[in-house]
mmCIF file of C-alpha atoms and ligand atoms in Angstrom:
data_model
loop_
_atom_site.group_PDB
_atom_site.id
_atom_site.type_symbol
_atom_site.label_atom_id
_atom_site.label_comp_id
_atom_site.label_asym_id
_atom_site.label_seq_id
_atom_site.Cartn_x
_atom_site.Cartn_y
_atom_site.Cartn_z
ATOM 1 C CA MET A 1 34.382 -14.200 2.054
ATOM 2 C CA PRO A 2 37.752 -12.400 0.118
ATOM 3 C CA THR A 3 39.670 -10.093 2.081
ATOM 4 C CA ARG A 4 42.488 -8.072 1.904
ATOM 5 C CA HIS A 5 45.132 -8.047 4.554
ATOM 6 C CA VAL A 6 47.520 -4.867 4.996
ATOM 7 C CA ASP A 7 50.919 -5.516 6.382
ATOM 8 C CA LEU A 8 51.947 -2.095 7.993
ATOM 9 C CA ALA A 9 54.976 -3.301 9.100
ATOM 10 C CA ALA A 10 56.076 -3.783 5.463
ATOM 11 C CA VAL A 11 55.337 -0.181 4.749
ATOM 12 C CA ALA A 12 57.422 1.170 7.566
ATOM 13 C CA ALA A 13 60.089 -0.816 6.274
ATOM 14 C CA ASN A 14 59.620 0.193 2.440
ATOM 15 C CA THR A 15 59.412 4.170 3.804
ATOM 16 C CA ARG A 16 62.610 3.751 6.017
ATOM 17 C CA LEU A 17 64.580 2.438 2.716
ATOM 18 C CA LEU A 18 63.205 4.695 0.085
ATOM 19 C CA SER A 19 63.543 7.685 2.757
ATOM 20 C CA GLU A 20 67.453 7.059 3.256
ATOM 21 C CA ARG A 21 67.680 6.440 -0.498
ATOM 22 C CA ALA A 22 66.284 9.836 -1.133
ATOM 23 C CA GLY A 23 68.347 11.573 1.475
ATOM 24 C CA GLY A 24 65.626 11.944 3.740
ATOM 25 C CA ALA A 25 62.799 14.073 2.497
ATOM 26 C CA VAL A 26 60.010 11.653 1.354
ATOM 27 C CA MET A 27 56.483 12.795 0.411
ATOM 28 C CA ALA A 28 54.071 9.813 0.899
ATOM 29 C CA VAL A 29 51.819 9.341 -2.213
ATOM 30 C CA VAL A 30 48.262 7.755 -0.881
ATOM 31 C CA LYS A 31 46.089 8.446 -3.742
ATOM 32 C CA ALA A 32 43.940 5.892 -4.995
ATOM 33 C CA ASP A 33 43.335 5.104 -1.239
ATOM 34 C CA GLY A 34 46.649 4.354 -1.004
ATOM 35 C CA PHE A 35 47.139 2.338 -3.563
ATOM 36 C CA GLY A 36 44.214 0.240 -2.253
ATOM 37 C CA HIS A 37 45.977 -0.252 0.704
ATOM 38 C CA GLY A 38 43.888 2.419 2.748
ATOM 39 C CA ALA A 39 45.430 5.925 2.403
ATOM 40 C CA ALA A 40 45.396 7.090 6.043
ATOM 41 C CA ALA A 41 46.621 3.949 7.533
ATOM 42 C CA VAL A 42 49.660 4.164 4.764
ATOM 43 C CA ALA A 43 49.999 7.793 5.337
ATOM 44 C CA ARG A 44 50.411 7.501 8.865
ATOM 45 C CA THR A 45 52.658 4.887 8.983
ATOM 46 C CA ALA A 46 54.944 6.444 6.637
ATOM 47 C CA LEU A 47 54.965 9.538 8.711
ATOM 48 C CA ALA A 48 56.106 7.663 11.705
ATOM 49 C CA HIS A 49 58.688 5.835 9.449
ATOM 50 C CA GLY A 50 60.350 9.402 7.756
ATOM 51 C CA ALA A 51 57.718 10.740 5.468
ATOM 52 C CA ARG A 52 57.652 14.256 6.092
ATOM 53 C CA SER A 53 54.544 14.951 3.919
ATOM 54 C CA LEU A 54 51.845 13.444 2.056
ATOM 55 C CA GLY A 55 50.553 13.535 -1.792
ATOM 56 C CA VAL A 56 47.202 12.942 -3.508
ATOM 57 C CA THR A 57 46.031 13.889 -6.953
ATOM 58 C CA SER A 58 42.132 15.463 -5.995
ATOM 59 C CA ILE A 59 41.425 17.887 -3.137
ATOM 60 C CA GLU A 60 38.677 15.236 -2.127
ATOM 61 C CA GLU A 61 41.437 12.485 -1.676
ATOM 62 C CA ALA A 62 43.148 15.491 0.794
ATOM 63 C CA LEU A 63 40.240 16.484 2.893
ATOM 64 C CA ALA A 64 39.655 12.591 3.477
ATOM 65 C CA LEU A 65 43.426 12.855 5.025
ATOM 66 C CA ARG A 66 42.269 15.776 7.295
ATOM 67 C CA ARG A 67 39.067 14.379 8.448
ATOM 68 C CA ALA A 68 40.911 10.952 9.536
ATOM 69 C CA GLY A 69 43.153 13.322 12.058
ATOM 70 C CA LEU A 70 46.115 13.751 9.524
ATOM 71 C CA THR A 71 48.043 17.010 10.163
ATOM 72 C CA ALA A 72 51.132 16.850 8.083
ATOM 73 C CA PRO A 73 51.463 19.167 4.901
ATOM 74 C CA VAL A 74 49.198 17.554 2.361
ATOM 75 C CA LEU A 75 49.854 18.099 -1.383
ATOM 76 C CA SER A 76 46.814 17.823 -4.151
ATOM 77 C CA TRP A 77 48.066 17.985 -7.799
ATOM 78 C CA LEU A 78 45.484 17.059 -9.841
ATOM 79 C CA ASN A 79 42.444 19.353 -9.849
ATOM 80 C CA ALA A 80 40.473 21.041 -12.538
ATOM 81 C CA PRO A 81 39.722 24.560 -12.607
ATOM 82 C CA GLY A 82 36.079 24.089 -10.779
ATOM 83 C CA ALA A 83 37.570 22.279 -7.757
ATOM 84 C CA ASP A 84 36.937 23.431 -4.120
ATOM 85 C CA PHE A 85 39.810 25.617 -3.696
ATOM 86 C CA ALA A 86 38.225 27.407 -0.691
ATOM 87 C CA ALA A 87 38.010 23.782 1.035
ATOM 88 C CA ALA A 88 41.233 23.143 0.330
ATOM 89 C CA LEU A 89 42.636 26.576 1.697
ATOM 90 C CA ALA A 90 40.193 26.082 4.879
ATOM 91 C CA ALA A 91 41.738 22.834 5.326
ATOM 92 C CA ASP A 92 45.466 24.037 4.838
ATOM 93 C CA VAL A 93 46.265 21.689 1.871
ATOM 94 C CA GLN A 94 48.557 23.045 -0.921
ATOM 95 C CA THR A 95 47.916 22.633 -4.712
ATOM 96 C CA ALA A 96 49.759 22.105 -7.155
ATOM 97 C CA VAL A 97 49.206 24.906 -10.197
ATOM 98 C CA PRO A 98 49.920 23.479 -13.738
ATOM 99 C CA SER A 99 48.312 26.417 -15.780
ATOM 100 C CA GLY A 100 47.448 30.213 -15.717
ATOM 101 C CA ARG A 101 43.615 29.234 -15.599
ATOM 102 C CA LEU A 102 44.192 27.020 -12.137
ATOM 103 C CA LEU A 103 46.487 29.738 -10.670
ATOM 104 C CA ALA A 104 43.314 32.638 -11.207
ATOM 105 C CA ALA A 105 41.244 29.766 -9.911
ATOM 106 C CA VAL A 106 43.458 29.244 -6.737
ATOM 107 C CA ALA A 107 44.249 33.034 -6.109
ATOM 108 C CA ALA A 108 40.388 33.661 -6.530
ATOM 109 C CA ALA A 109 39.620 31.583 -3.745
ATOM 110 C CA ALA A 110 42.273 33.024 -1.726
ATOM 111 C CA GLY A 111 40.841 36.270 -2.401
ATOM 112 C CA ARG A 112 37.509 35.221 -1.128
ATOM 113 C CA THR A 113 38.741 33.425 2.110
ATOM 114 C CA GLY A 114 41.349 35.885 2.915
ATOM 115 C CA ARG A 115 43.681 32.872 3.120
ATOM 116 C CA ARG A 116 46.997 32.992 1.062
ATOM 117 C CA ALA A 117 47.845 29.850 -0.883
ATOM 118 C CA VAL A 118 50.670 27.634 -0.860
ATOM 119 C CA VAL A 119 51.307 26.115 -4.378
ATOM 120 C CA HIS A 120 53.893 24.650 -6.145
ATOM 121 C CA LEU A 121 54.096 25.080 -9.946
ATOM 122 C CA HIS A 122 53.835 21.795 -12.062
ATOM 123 C CA ALA A 123 56.411 21.939 -15.080
ATOM 124 C CA ASP A 124 55.717 19.300 -17.798
ATOM 125 C CA VAL A 125 59.034 17.753 -18.382
ATOM 126 C CA GLY A 126 58.504 15.404 -21.270
ATOM 127 C CA MET A 127 55.078 13.233 -20.412
ATOM 128 C CA ALA A 128 52.721 15.931 -22.190
ATOM 129 C CA ARG A 129 50.346 14.894 -19.425
ATOM 130 C CA ASP A 130 49.864 17.071 -16.601
ATOM 131 C CA GLY A 131 52.005 20.514 -15.810
ATOM 132 C CA ALA A 132 52.533 23.322 -17.770
ATOM 133 C CA ALA A 133 53.853 22.767 -20.978
ATOM 134 C CA PRO A 134 57.540 24.491 -21.731
ATOM 135 C CA GLN A 135 56.207 27.081 -24.154
ATOM 136 C CA GLN A 136 53.791 28.279 -21.207
ATOM 137 C CA TRP A 137 55.535 27.739 -18.486
ATOM 138 C CA ALA A 138 57.729 31.562 -18.391
ATOM 139 C CA ARG A 139 54.410 33.044 -18.345
ATOM 140 C CA LEU A 140 52.806 31.051 -15.780
ATOM 141 C CA CYS A 141 56.002 32.005 -13.082
ATOM 142 C CA ALA A 142 55.640 35.248 -14.043
ATOM 143 C CA ASP A 143 51.923 35.572 -13.259
ATOM 144 C CA ALA A 144 52.693 33.477 -10.205
ATOM 145 C CA ALA A 145 55.558 35.742 -9.260
ATOM 146 C CA ALA A 146 52.641 38.871 -9.816
ATOM 147 C CA ALA A 147 50.210 36.814 -7.715
ATOM 148 C CA GLU A 148 52.944 36.139 -4.859
ATOM 149 C CA ARG A 149 53.682 39.783 -5.051
ATOM 150 C CA SER A 150 49.683 40.514 -4.394
ATOM 151 C CA GLY A 151 49.639 38.308 -1.430
ATOM 152 C CA ALA A 152 47.099 35.737 -2.997
ATOM 153 C CA VAL A 153 49.659 32.740 -3.274
ATOM 154 C CA ARG A 154 53.026 31.492 -1.927
ATOM 155 C CA VAL A 155 55.348 29.566 -4.225
ATOM 156 C CA VAL A 156 56.784 26.903 -2.338
ATOM 157 C CA GLY A 157 57.645 24.222 -4.643
ATOM 158 C CA VAL A 158 58.312 23.675 -8.641
ATOM 159 C CA MET A 159 57.282 19.721 -9.249
ATOM 160 C CA GLY A 160 57.662 17.675 -12.213
ATOM 161 C CA HIS A 161 57.343 14.219 -12.943
ATOM 162 C CA LEU A 162 59.261 11.644 -14.762
ATOM 163 C CA GLY A 163 57.900 9.058 -17.501
ATOM 164 C CA CYS A 164 60.547 6.533 -17.969
ATOM 165 C CA ALA A 165 62.049 5.992 -14.641
ATOM 166 C CA ASP A 166 61.147 2.382 -14.421
ATOM 167 C CA ARG A 167 63.679 1.457 -17.600
ATOM 168 C CA ALA A 168 67.110 1.284 -16.999
ATOM 169 C CA ASP A 169 69.413 3.094 -19.027
ATOM 170 C CA ASP A 170 66.336 5.301 -20.981
ATOM 171 C CA PRO A 171 67.968 8.400 -21.556
ATOM 172 C CA CYS A 172 64.563 9.966 -21.262
ATOM 173 C CA ASP A 173 64.874 11.052 -18.012
ATOM 174 C CA ARG A 174 67.988 12.547 -18.531
ATOM 175 C CA ASP A 175 66.412 15.064 -20.761
ATOM 176 C CA ALA A 176 63.724 15.002 -18.745
ATOM 177 C CA ALA A 177 65.828 16.461 -15.559
ATOM 178 C CA ALA A 178 67.357 18.821 -17.853
ATOM 179 C CA ARG A 179 64.184 20.428 -18.676
ATOM 180 C CA TYR A 180 63.275 20.244 -14.930
ATOM 181 C CA ARG A 181 66.689 21.972 -13.868
ATOM 182 C CA ALA A 182 65.868 24.132 -17.005
ATOM 183 C CA ALA A 183 62.427 25.015 -15.305
ATOM 184 C CA VAL A 184 63.477 25.835 -11.874
ATOM 185 C CA ASP A 185 66.106 28.311 -13.711
ATOM 186 C CA VAL A 186 63.220 30.183 -15.477
ATOM 187 C CA ALA A 187 60.746 30.079 -12.088
ATOM 188 C CA ARG A 188 64.008 31.741 -10.316
ATOM 189 C CA ALA A 189 64.599 34.331 -12.754
ATOM 190 C CA ALA A 190 60.944 35.526 -12.543
ATOM 191 C CA GLY A 191 61.299 36.037 -9.103
ATOM 192 C CA LEU A 192 60.244 33.029 -7.227
ATOM 193 C CA ARG A 193 61.787 31.316 -4.537
ATOM 194 C CA PRO A 194 60.840 27.751 -4.549
ATOM 195 C CA ARG A 195 62.619 25.799 -1.830
ATOM 196 C CA VAL A 196 61.027 22.196 -2.537
ATOM 197 C CA ARG A 197 62.408 21.117 -5.776
ATOM 198 C CA HIS A 198 60.795 17.751 -6.514
ATOM 199 C CA LEU A 199 60.961 15.432 -9.769
ATOM 200 C CA ALA A 200 61.419 11.866 -8.597
ATOM 201 C CA ALA A 201 58.826 9.070 -8.001
ATOM 202 C CA THR A 202 59.711 5.445 -6.535
ATOM 203 C CA ALA A 203 61.629 4.025 -9.482
ATOM 204 C CA ALA A 204 63.850 7.384 -9.299
ATOM 205 C CA VAL A 205 64.644 7.188 -5.682
ATOM 206 C CA LEU A 206 65.602 3.501 -6.480
ATOM 207 C CA ASP A 207 68.127 4.307 -9.435
ATOM 208 C CA ALA A 208 68.185 7.714 -10.710
ATOM 209 C CA PRO A 209 70.021 9.738 -7.866
ATOM 210 C CA ALA A 210 70.572 13.089 -9.895
ATOM 211 C CA THR A 211 66.879 13.396 -9.852
ATOM 212 C CA HIS A 212 66.322 13.363 -5.965
ATOM 213 C CA PHE A 213 66.630 17.407 -5.481
ATOM 214 C CA ASP A 214 64.689 18.525 -2.121
ATOM 215 C CA LEU A 215 61.868 15.993 -1.857
ATOM 216 C CA ALA A 216 60.982 12.481 -3.411
ATOM 217 C CA ARG A 217 57.089 11.628 -3.970
ATOM 218 C CA VAL A 218 56.989 8.175 -3.283
ATOM 219 C CA GLY A 219 53.717 5.712 -3.672
ATOM 220 C CA ALA A 220 54.201 2.312 -5.273
ATOM 221 C CA GLY A 221 57.736 1.891 -3.348
ATOM 222 C CA LEU A 222 55.373 2.490 -0.097
ATOM 223 C CA VAL A 223 53.365 -0.274 -0.733
ATOM 224 C CA GLY A 224 56.079 -2.674 -1.869
ATOM 225 C CA ILE A 225 56.008 -2.233 -5.332
ATOM 226 C CA ASP A 226 59.067 -1.707 -7.206
ATOM 227 C CA PRO A 227 58.682 -0.504 -10.673
ATOM 228 C CA THR A 228 61.586 -1.993 -12.510
ATOM 229 C CA GLY A 229 60.559 -5.559 -11.548
ATOM 230 C CA ARG A 230 63.581 -6.199 -9.075
ATOM 231 C CA ARG A 231 61.412 -6.827 -5.746
ATOM 232 C CA ARG A 232 64.149 -4.449 -3.249
ATOM 233 C CA LEU A 233 60.841 -3.719 -1.652
ATOM 234 C CA ARG A 234 58.169 -5.439 0.807
ATOM 235 C CA PRO A 235 55.048 -6.226 -0.796
ATOM 236 C CA ALA A 236 52.030 -5.261 1.712
ATOM 237 C CA LEU A 237 48.883 -6.949 0.643
ATOM 238 C CA THR A 238 47.824 -10.165 0.512
ATOM 239 C CA VAL A 239 44.463 -11.186 -0.704
ATOM 240 C CA THR A 240 42.703 -14.699 0.288
ATOM 241 C CA ALA A 241 39.706 -16.292 -0.587
ATOM 242 C CA PRO A 242 37.740 -19.171 1.054
ATOM 243 C CA VAL A 243 37.039 -22.186 -1.089
ATOM 244 C CA VAL A 244 32.810 -22.170 -1.158
ATOM 245 C CA GLY A 245 32.625 -25.927 -2.737
ATOM 246 C CA VAL A 246 34.714 -28.351 -4.141
ATOM 247 C CA ARG A 247 33.337 -31.108 -7.088
ATOM 248 C CA THR A 248 34.566 -33.987 -8.768
ATOM 249 C CA VAL A 249 33.894 -33.844 -12.677
ATOM 250 C CA PRO A 250 34.770 -36.423 -15.179
ATOM 251 C CA ALA A 251 37.350 -36.070 -17.706
ATOM 252 C CA GLY A 252 35.844 -33.971 -20.902
ATOM 253 C CA SER A 253 33.713 -31.795 -18.485
ATOM 254 C CA ARG A 254 33.625 -28.347 -19.442
ATOM 255 C CA VAL A 255 34.402 -24.888 -17.126
ATOM 256 C CA GLY A 256 32.711 -21.900 -16.986
ATOM 257 C CA TYR A 257 31.323 -19.121 -19.355
ATOM 258 C CA GLY A 258 31.640 -20.038 -22.921
ATOM 259 C CA HIS A 259 32.663 -23.828 -21.887
ATOM 260 C CA ASP A 260 36.307 -22.246 -22.392
ATOM 261 C CA HIS A 261 38.129 -24.817 -20.890
ATOM 262 C CA ARG A 262 37.806 -28.687 -21.054
ATOM 263 C CA VAL A 263 39.285 -30.815 -18.042
ATOM 264 C CA THR A 264 41.215 -33.818 -19.917
ATOM 265 C CA ARG A 265 41.059 -35.884 -16.605
ATOM 266 C CA PRO A 266 38.902 -36.628 -14.000
ATOM 267 C CA SER A 267 39.241 -33.629 -11.763
ATOM 268 C CA ARG A 268 38.649 -31.935 -8.409
ATOM 269 C CA LEU A 269 37.283 -28.234 -8.814
ATOM 270 C CA ALA A 270 37.026 -25.434 -5.987
ATOM 271 C CA LEU A 271 35.065 -22.522 -6.454
ATOM 272 C CA LEU A 272 36.383 -19.187 -5.207
ATOM 273 C CA PRO A 273 33.982 -16.461 -4.643
ATOM 274 C CA LEU A 274 35.714 -13.419 -6.085
ATOM 275 C CA GLY A 275 36.004 -12.247 -9.883
ATOM 276 C CA TYR A 276 36.428 -9.132 -12.207
ATOM 277 C CA ALA A 277 34.241 -7.191 -10.504
ATOM 278 C CA ASP A 278 36.582 -7.638 -7.145
ATOM 279 C CA GLY A 279 39.677 -6.809 -9.163
ATOM 280 C CA LEU A 280 40.907 -10.202 -10.783
ATOM 281 C CA PRO A 281 41.645 -9.205 -14.064
ATOM 282 C CA ARG A 282 39.453 -11.486 -16.681
ATOM 283 C CA THR A 283 42.599 -11.592 -19.442
ATOM 284 C CA ALA A 284 44.532 -13.256 -16.750
ATOM 285 C CA THR A 285 42.316 -16.465 -17.590
ATOM 286 C CA GLY A 286 44.445 -19.737 -18.699
ATOM 287 C CA ARG A 287 47.236 -18.012 -16.840
ATOM 288 C CA ALA A 288 46.930 -17.199 -13.419
ATOM 289 C CA ALA A 289 47.100 -19.699 -10.831
ATOM 290 C CA VAL A 290 46.630 -19.272 -6.610
ATOM 291 C CA LEU A 291 48.308 -21.179 -3.617
ATOM 292 C CA LEU A 292 45.979 -23.576 -2.339
ATOM 293 C CA GLY A 293 46.099 -26.598 -0.217
ATOM 294 C CA GLY A 294 50.028 -25.906 0.043
ATOM 295 C CA ARG A 295 50.292 -25.729 -3.856
ATOM 296 C CA ARG A 296 50.061 -23.316 -6.897
ATOM 297 C CA ARG A 297 46.807 -24.519 -8.569
ATOM 298 C CA PRO A 298 45.714 -23.183 -11.733
ATOM 299 C CA LEU A 299 42.228 -20.936 -12.698
ATOM 300 C CA VAL A 300 40.576 -22.736 -15.135
ATOM 301 C CA GLY A 301 37.696 -21.388 -17.394
ATOM 302 C CA LEU A 302 36.895 -17.663 -17.880
ATOM 303 C CA VAL A 303 36.982 -15.384 -14.514
ATOM 304 C CA SER A 304 33.874 -14.594 -13.506
ATOM 305 C CA MET A 305 32.393 -11.510 -12.558
ATOM 306 C CA ASP A 306 32.016 -12.862 -8.882
ATOM 307 C CA GLN A 307 33.716 -16.320 -9.202
ATOM 308 C CA VAL A 308 36.408 -18.342 -10.331
ATOM 309 C CA VAL A 309 37.334 -22.141 -10.453
ATOM 310 C CA VAL A 310 40.195 -23.789 -9.465
ATOM 311 C CA ASP A 311 41.791 -26.653 -10.472
ATOM 312 C CA VAL A 312 42.772 -29.054 -7.090
ATOM 313 C CA THR A 313 43.141 -32.261 -8.918
ATOM 314 C CA ASP A 314 46.487 -33.669 -7.912
ATOM 315 C CA PRO A 315 48.721 -36.046 -9.712
ATOM 316 C CA PRO A 316 48.109 -39.654 -8.537
ATOM 317 C CA SER A 317 52.003 -39.470 -8.080
ATOM 318 C CA ALA A 318 52.095 -36.849 -5.403
ATOM 319 C CA PRO A 319 48.491 -37.069 -3.789
ATOM 320 C CA GLY A 320 48.166 -34.162 -0.983
ATOM 321 C CA PRO A 321 45.500 -33.385 1.610
ATOM 322 C CA ALA A 322 42.281 -32.599 0.070
ATOM 323 C CA VAL A 323 40.986 -29.590 -0.897
ATOM 324 C CA ARG A 324 37.890 -28.602 1.180
ATOM 325 C CA ALA A 325 34.931 -25.786 1.207
ATOM 326 C CA GLY A 326 36.378 -23.297 3.688
ATOM 327 C CA ASP A 327 39.938 -23.819 3.247
ATOM 328 C CA ARG A 328 41.411 -20.170 2.174
ATOM 329 C CA ALA A 329 43.127 -19.915 -0.963
ATOM 330 C CA VAL A 330 45.995 -17.309 -1.449
ATOM 331 C CA VAL A 331 45.294 -15.461 -4.500
ATOM 332 C CA LEU A 332 48.397 -12.629 -4.113
ATOM 333 C CA GLY A 333 50.819 -12.018 -1.853
ATOM 334 C CA PRO A 334 54.646 -10.999 -0.965
ATOM 335 C CA GLY A 335 55.374 -14.490 -2.494
ATOM 336 C CA ARG A 336 57.246 -16.302 0.318
ATOM 337 C CA ALA A 337 55.343 -19.069 0.590
ATOM 338 C CA GLY A 338 54.729 -19.881 -2.972
ATOM 339 C CA GLU A 339 51.704 -17.637 -3.665
ATOM 340 C CA PRO A 340 51.686 -15.398 -6.443
ATOM 341 C CA THR A 341 52.712 -11.868 -6.116
ATOM 342 C CA ALA A 342 51.150 -8.597 -7.882
ATOM 343 C CA GLU A 343 54.058 -8.617 -10.344
ATOM 344 C CA ASP A 344 52.889 -12.509 -11.654
ATOM 345 C CA TRP A 345 49.123 -10.844 -11.513
ATOM 346 C CA ALA A 346 50.175 -8.001 -13.825
ATOM 347 C CA ARG A 347 52.142 -10.435 -16.368
ATOM 348 C CA TRP A 348 49.375 -12.938 -16.742
ATOM 349 C CA SER A 349 47.094 -9.995 -17.595
ATOM 350 C CA ASP A 350 49.564 -7.561 -19.437
ATOM 351 C CA THR A 351 49.476 -4.802 -16.907
ATOM 352 C CA ILE A 352 51.637 -3.560 -13.957
ATOM 353 C CA PRO A 353 51.263 -4.435 -10.700
ATOM 354 C CA HIS A 354 50.026 -0.787 -9.925
ATOM 355 C CA GLU A 355 46.687 -1.799 -11.792
ATOM 356 C CA ILE A 356 46.690 -5.259 -9.850
ATOM 357 C CA VAL A 357 46.564 -3.544 -6.216
ATOM 358 C CA THR A 358 44.402 -0.964 -6.935
ATOM 359 C CA GLY A 359 42.174 -2.685 -8.639
ATOM 360 C CA PHE A 360 40.438 -4.584 -5.706
ATOM 361 C CA GLY A 361 36.789 -3.670 -5.055
ATOM 362 C CA PRO A 362 34.779 -2.888 -1.650
ATOM 363 C CA ARG A 363 33.779 -6.781 -1.616
ATOM 364 C CA VAL A 364 37.201 -7.981 -0.835
ATOM 365 C CA ARG A 365 37.075 -6.330 2.681
ATOM 366 C CA ARG A 366 40.339 -4.741 3.701
ATOM 367 C CA PHE A 367 42.008 -5.765 7.297
ATOM 368 C CA THR A 368 44.789 -3.781 8.167
ATOM 369 C CA GLU A 369 47.223 -5.012 10.929
ATOM 370 C CA GLU A 370 48.266 -1.943 13.430
ATOM 371 C CA TYR A 371 51.663 -1.065 13.472
ATOM 372 C CA ARG A 372 53.513 2.078 15.104
HETATM 373 C C1 PLP B 401 51.572 8.506 -8.782
HETATM 374 C C2 PLP B 401 52.547 9.855 -8.662
HETATM 375 C C3 PLP B 401 53.698 9.688 -8.133
HETATM 376 C C4 PLP B 401 53.822 8.595 -7.017
HETATM 377 O O1 PLP B 401 54.754 7.575 -8.145
HETATM 378 P P1 PLP B 401 55.474 6.060 -7.719
HETATM 379 O O2 PLP B 401 55.880 5.889 -8.868
HETATM 380 O O3 PLP B 401 54.015 5.207 -7.153
HETATM 381 O O4 PLP B 401 56.623 6.224 -6.738
HETATM 382 C C5 PLP B 401 54.513 10.808 -7.922
HETATM 383 N N1 PLP B 401 54.236 12.046 -8.816
HETATM 384 C C6 PLP B 401 53.155 11.944 -9.302
HETATM 385 C C7 PLP B 401 52.589 13.140 -10.281
HETATM 386 C C8 PLP B 401 51.951 10.887 -9.534
HETATM 387 O O5 PLP B 401 50.994 11.116 -10.039
#
């Protein structure tokens, strides 16, 4: 059946490179199950190769890391006011606080459990997404300072997030960095002493040294995605699938749902058992290819839920060894042997490689090569 193979040596090499670029302090972001590569395995490898702490979105993700035996500092930054902050406190999970509402929820959990919450205030520096809006920031800092004096929380960090770091020379992040610096000044003026200022993620670690501050939160880069498309990292994921069957069809035959594709010559067609339910984007139809029998072969017809058809016809001028049932196709990989990369799939389906690597479903079984 289709498999994902995770190369932890690549994660280790990427972590070392990114830590060096960031000047040492890196938080390994392993949200969305380590970008589809396995959160615990990526976390363990990153920590062994220079990362100092872990970052995830939800408290549930943080607790899963604890259950997997990870004891490093963990920050969870995206929680609704009803989230289980008491469980976070019990598991020594730090939380980000983007609003007065969330500060109140965290402080209440601290009051109930008798444990002081370690928090990072989150400032929106230009994306209008997560983080406190600029007009609410001073108030949040004042409330956090009061909560700190009461003993409910300790503010150890101020975080922001950049919206355009993957676009070279876009001035938007210069403005964001200035807003971030101003936000830290406001926090200090409110009497807070945040030790850890963190703004940069992978793209900014690679290209925007002025945004590095005390810590960089890197996620995509750990698994080998260079958000700028410049391929400076080692992709860690390889997806393969066995050929279920091969058939020969006459010229004019139609392939797949809607008879969308018509072969113009006698053709050999191979069937692979993975489809859009497994993470192959249906929108890549007509563009995508896989590596099979030593060559790139086009997918033909629409991507189905569970299967795709690959045209493995060799030109009469360059016949190769016949593709057979049981042969394995490389659907995606680092690209070293000519297989398509996550960037290729992203281009074929109008998205970014992040969406491709996080999209594979549980039927694409994951195998992780141990690496220390
Ligand atoms: C996902 C995420 C990161 C990591 O970003 P990468 O570009 O994947 O390194 C950092 N910070 C926040 C808030 C995020 O959501």
